[in-house]
Structure formats: structure tokens, C-alpha cells
JSON list of C-alpha atoms in Angstrom, two decimals:
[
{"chain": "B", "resi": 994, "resn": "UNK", "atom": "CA", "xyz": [0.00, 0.00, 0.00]},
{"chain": "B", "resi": 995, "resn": "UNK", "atom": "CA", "xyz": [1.37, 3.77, -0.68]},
{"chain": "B", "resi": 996, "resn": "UNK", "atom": "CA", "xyz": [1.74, 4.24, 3.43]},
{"chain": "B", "resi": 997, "resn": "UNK", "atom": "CA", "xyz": [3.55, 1.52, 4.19]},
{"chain": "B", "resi": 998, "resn": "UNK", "atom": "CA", "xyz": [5.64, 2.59, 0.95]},
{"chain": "B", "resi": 999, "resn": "UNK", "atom": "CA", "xyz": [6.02, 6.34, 2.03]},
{"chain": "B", "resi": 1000, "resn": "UNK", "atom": "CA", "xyz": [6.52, 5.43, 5.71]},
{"chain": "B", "resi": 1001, "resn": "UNK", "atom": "CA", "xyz": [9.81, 2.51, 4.50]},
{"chain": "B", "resi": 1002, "resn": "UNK", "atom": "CA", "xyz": [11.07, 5.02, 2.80]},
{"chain": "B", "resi": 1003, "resn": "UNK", "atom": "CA", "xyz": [11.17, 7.90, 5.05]},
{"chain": "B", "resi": 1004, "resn": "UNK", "atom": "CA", "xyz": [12.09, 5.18, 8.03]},
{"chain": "B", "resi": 1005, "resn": "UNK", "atom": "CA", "xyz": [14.89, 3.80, 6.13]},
{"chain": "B", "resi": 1006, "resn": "UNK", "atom": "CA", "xyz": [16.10, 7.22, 4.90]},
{"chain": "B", "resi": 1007, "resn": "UNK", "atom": "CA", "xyz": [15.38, 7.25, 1.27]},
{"chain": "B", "resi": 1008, "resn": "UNK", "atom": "CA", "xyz": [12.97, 9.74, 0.26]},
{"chain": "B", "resi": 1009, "resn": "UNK", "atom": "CA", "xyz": [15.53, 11.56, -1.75]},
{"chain": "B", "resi": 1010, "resn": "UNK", "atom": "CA", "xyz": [16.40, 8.67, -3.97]},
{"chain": "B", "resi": 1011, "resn": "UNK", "atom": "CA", "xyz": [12.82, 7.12, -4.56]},
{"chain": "B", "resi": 1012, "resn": "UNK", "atom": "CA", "xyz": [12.97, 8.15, -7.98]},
{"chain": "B", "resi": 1013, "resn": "UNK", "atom": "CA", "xyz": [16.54, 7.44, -8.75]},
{"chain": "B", "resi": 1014, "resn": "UNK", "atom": "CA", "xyz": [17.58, 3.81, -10.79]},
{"chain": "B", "resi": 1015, "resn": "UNK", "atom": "CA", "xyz": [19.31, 1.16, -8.16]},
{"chain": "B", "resi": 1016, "resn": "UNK", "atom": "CA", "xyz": [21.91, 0.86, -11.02]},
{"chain": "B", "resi": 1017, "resn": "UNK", "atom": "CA", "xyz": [23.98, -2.36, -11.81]},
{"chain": "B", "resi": 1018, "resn": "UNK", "atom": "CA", "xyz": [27.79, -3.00, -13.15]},
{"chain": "B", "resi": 1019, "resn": "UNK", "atom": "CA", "xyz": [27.16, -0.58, -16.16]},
{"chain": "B", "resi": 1020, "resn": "UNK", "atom": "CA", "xyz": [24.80, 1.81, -14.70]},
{"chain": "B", "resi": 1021, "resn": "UNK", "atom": "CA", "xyz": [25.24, 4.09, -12.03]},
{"chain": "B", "resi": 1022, "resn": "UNK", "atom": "CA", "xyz": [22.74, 4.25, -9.74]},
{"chain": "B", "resi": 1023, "resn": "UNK", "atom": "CA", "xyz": [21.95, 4.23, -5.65]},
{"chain": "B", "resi": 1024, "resn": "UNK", "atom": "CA", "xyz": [25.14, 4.11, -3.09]},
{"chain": "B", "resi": 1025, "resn": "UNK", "atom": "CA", "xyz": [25.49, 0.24, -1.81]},
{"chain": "B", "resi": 1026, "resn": "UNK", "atom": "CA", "xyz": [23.99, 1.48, 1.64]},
{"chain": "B", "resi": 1027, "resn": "UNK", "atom": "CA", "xyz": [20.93, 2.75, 0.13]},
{"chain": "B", "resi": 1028, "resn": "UNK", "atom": "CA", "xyz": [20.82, -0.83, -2.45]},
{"chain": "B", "resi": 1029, "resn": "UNK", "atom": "CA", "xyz": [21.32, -2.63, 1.11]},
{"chain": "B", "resi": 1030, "resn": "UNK", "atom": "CA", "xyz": [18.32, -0.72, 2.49]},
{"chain": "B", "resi": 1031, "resn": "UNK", "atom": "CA", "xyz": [15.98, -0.95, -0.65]},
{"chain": "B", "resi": 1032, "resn": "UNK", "atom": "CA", "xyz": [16.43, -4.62, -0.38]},
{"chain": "B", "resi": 1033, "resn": "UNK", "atom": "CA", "xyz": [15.39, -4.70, 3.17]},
{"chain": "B", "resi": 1034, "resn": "UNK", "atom": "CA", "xyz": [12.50, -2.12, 2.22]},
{"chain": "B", "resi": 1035, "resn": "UNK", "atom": "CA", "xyz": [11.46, -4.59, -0.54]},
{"chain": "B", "resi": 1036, "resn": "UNK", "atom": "CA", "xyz": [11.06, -7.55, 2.17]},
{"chain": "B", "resi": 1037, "resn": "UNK", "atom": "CA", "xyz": [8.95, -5.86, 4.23]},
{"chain": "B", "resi": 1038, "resn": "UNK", "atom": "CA", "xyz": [6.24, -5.00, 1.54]},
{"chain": "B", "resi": 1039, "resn": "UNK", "atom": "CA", "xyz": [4.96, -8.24, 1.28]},
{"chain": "B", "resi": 1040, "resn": "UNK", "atom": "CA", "xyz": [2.32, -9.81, 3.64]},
{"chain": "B", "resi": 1041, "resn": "UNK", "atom": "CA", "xyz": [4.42, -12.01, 5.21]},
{"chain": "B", "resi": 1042, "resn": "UNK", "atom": "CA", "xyz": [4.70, -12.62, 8.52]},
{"chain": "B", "resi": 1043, "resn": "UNK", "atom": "CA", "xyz": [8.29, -13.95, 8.79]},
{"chain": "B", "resi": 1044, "resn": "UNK", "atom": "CA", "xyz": [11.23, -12.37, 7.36]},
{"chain": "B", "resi": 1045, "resn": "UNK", "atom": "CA", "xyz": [14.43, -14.39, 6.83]},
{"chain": "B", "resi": 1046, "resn": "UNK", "atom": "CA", "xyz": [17.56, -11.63, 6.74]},
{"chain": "B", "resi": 1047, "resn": "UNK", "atom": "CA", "xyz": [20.88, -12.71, 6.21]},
{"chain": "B", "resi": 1048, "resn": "UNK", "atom": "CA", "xyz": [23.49, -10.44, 6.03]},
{"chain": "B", "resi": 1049, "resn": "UNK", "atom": "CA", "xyz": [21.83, -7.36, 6.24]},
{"chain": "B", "resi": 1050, "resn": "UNK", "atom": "CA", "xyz": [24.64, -5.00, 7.77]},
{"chain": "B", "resi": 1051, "resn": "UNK", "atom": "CA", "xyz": [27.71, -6.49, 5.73]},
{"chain": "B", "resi": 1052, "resn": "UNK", "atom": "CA", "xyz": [29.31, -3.63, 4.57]},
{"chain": "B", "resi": 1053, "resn": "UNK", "atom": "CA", "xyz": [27.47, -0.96, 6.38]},
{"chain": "B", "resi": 1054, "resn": "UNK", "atom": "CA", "xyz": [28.44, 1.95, 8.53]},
{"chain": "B", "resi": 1055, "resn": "UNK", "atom": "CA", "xyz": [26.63, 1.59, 12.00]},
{"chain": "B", "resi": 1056, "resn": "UNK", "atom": "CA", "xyz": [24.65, 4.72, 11.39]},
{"chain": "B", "resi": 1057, "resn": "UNK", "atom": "CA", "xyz": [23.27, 2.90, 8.33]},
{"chain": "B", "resi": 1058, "resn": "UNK", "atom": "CA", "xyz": [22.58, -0.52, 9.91]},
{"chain": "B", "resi": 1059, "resn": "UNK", "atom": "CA", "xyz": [20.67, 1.08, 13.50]},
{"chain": "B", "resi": 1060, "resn": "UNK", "atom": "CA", "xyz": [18.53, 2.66, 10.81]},
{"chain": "B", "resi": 1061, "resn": "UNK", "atom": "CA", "xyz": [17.85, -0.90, 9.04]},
{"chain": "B", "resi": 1062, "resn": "UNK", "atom": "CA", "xyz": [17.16, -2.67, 12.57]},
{"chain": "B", "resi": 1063, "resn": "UNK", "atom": "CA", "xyz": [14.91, 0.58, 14.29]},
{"chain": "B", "resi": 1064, "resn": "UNK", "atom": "CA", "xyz": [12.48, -0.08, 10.83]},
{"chain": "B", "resi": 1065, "resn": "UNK", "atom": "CA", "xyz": [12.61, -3.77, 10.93]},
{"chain": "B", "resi": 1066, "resn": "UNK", "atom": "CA", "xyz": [11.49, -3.15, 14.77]},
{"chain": "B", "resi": 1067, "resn": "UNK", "atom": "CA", "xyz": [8.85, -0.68, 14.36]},
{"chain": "B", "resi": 1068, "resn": "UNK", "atom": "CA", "xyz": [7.86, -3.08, 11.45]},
{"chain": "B", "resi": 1069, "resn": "UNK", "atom": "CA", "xyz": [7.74, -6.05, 13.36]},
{"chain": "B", "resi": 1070, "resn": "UNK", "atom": "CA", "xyz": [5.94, -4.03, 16.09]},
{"chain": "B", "resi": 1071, "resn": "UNK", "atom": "CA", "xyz": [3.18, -2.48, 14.31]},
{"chain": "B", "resi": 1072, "resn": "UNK", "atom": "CA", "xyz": [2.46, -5.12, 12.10]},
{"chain": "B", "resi": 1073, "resn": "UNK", "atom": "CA", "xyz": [3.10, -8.39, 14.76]},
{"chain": "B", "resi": 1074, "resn": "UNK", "atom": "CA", "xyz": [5.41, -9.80, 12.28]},
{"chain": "B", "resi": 1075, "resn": "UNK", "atom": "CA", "xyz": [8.29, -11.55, 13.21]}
]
């Protein structure tokens, strides 16, 4: 739904690149910590009620990964996901 999208994006801190292309090997795109977060934004969209991470913080900064976990808790919370 367009809240839950609007409220991932402003948790996970990426309102200002919403419209920008996540980019690949020949295309420039998002930074790797904002690819890291989109992937974690894309996980929670779904109706699931588990979500299976692995890895989520390899190669982040710790400003980057608190940001990653606070969503995933206020996700969890809100939605009693686990």
C-alpha cells in the first residue's frame, strides 16, 4: 500500500532517492547502503509474517545498519510480524 511505501522510505532514509535507478555493473545508480536498504525495504512490503535476513549490515556503517534494525522493529511491532 502507498503508506507503508512512504513510511519505509522515510524510516529507512530514502525519500531523496525514490525516484533514482538502483543501477547495476554498467549503470550508475543508488550508493550500496541505500541498495542494502531498498532490499530490506522490498522484504517488508509483502504480507508475510516472517522475514528471513541474512546479512543485512555487511558492509554498512553503524549509522546505516541502526537505521535498518529501528524499521525492521517498528515493522515487526506495528504489524506483529516476526
Amino acid at each position: 500500500s502507498r503508506p507503508k511505501v512512504e513510511w519505509l522510505l522515510h524510516t529507512l532514509g530514502l525519500k531523496n532517492c525514490k525516484d533514482t535507478v538502483v543501477g547495476d555493473g554498467n549503470l550508475r545508480g543508488i550508493s550500496g547502503g541505500e541498495k542494502k536498504r531498498v532490499t530490506s525495504a522490498e522484504m517488508m512490503l509483502g504480507s508475510q509474517t516472517v522475514l528471513c535476513l541474512d546479512e543485512i549490515s555487511t558492509g554498512l556503517d553503524s549509522a546505516a545498519t541502526y537505521d535498518i534494525i529501528k524499521a525492521l522493529r517498528l515493522h515487526c511491532h506495528e504489524l506483529k510480524t516476526t
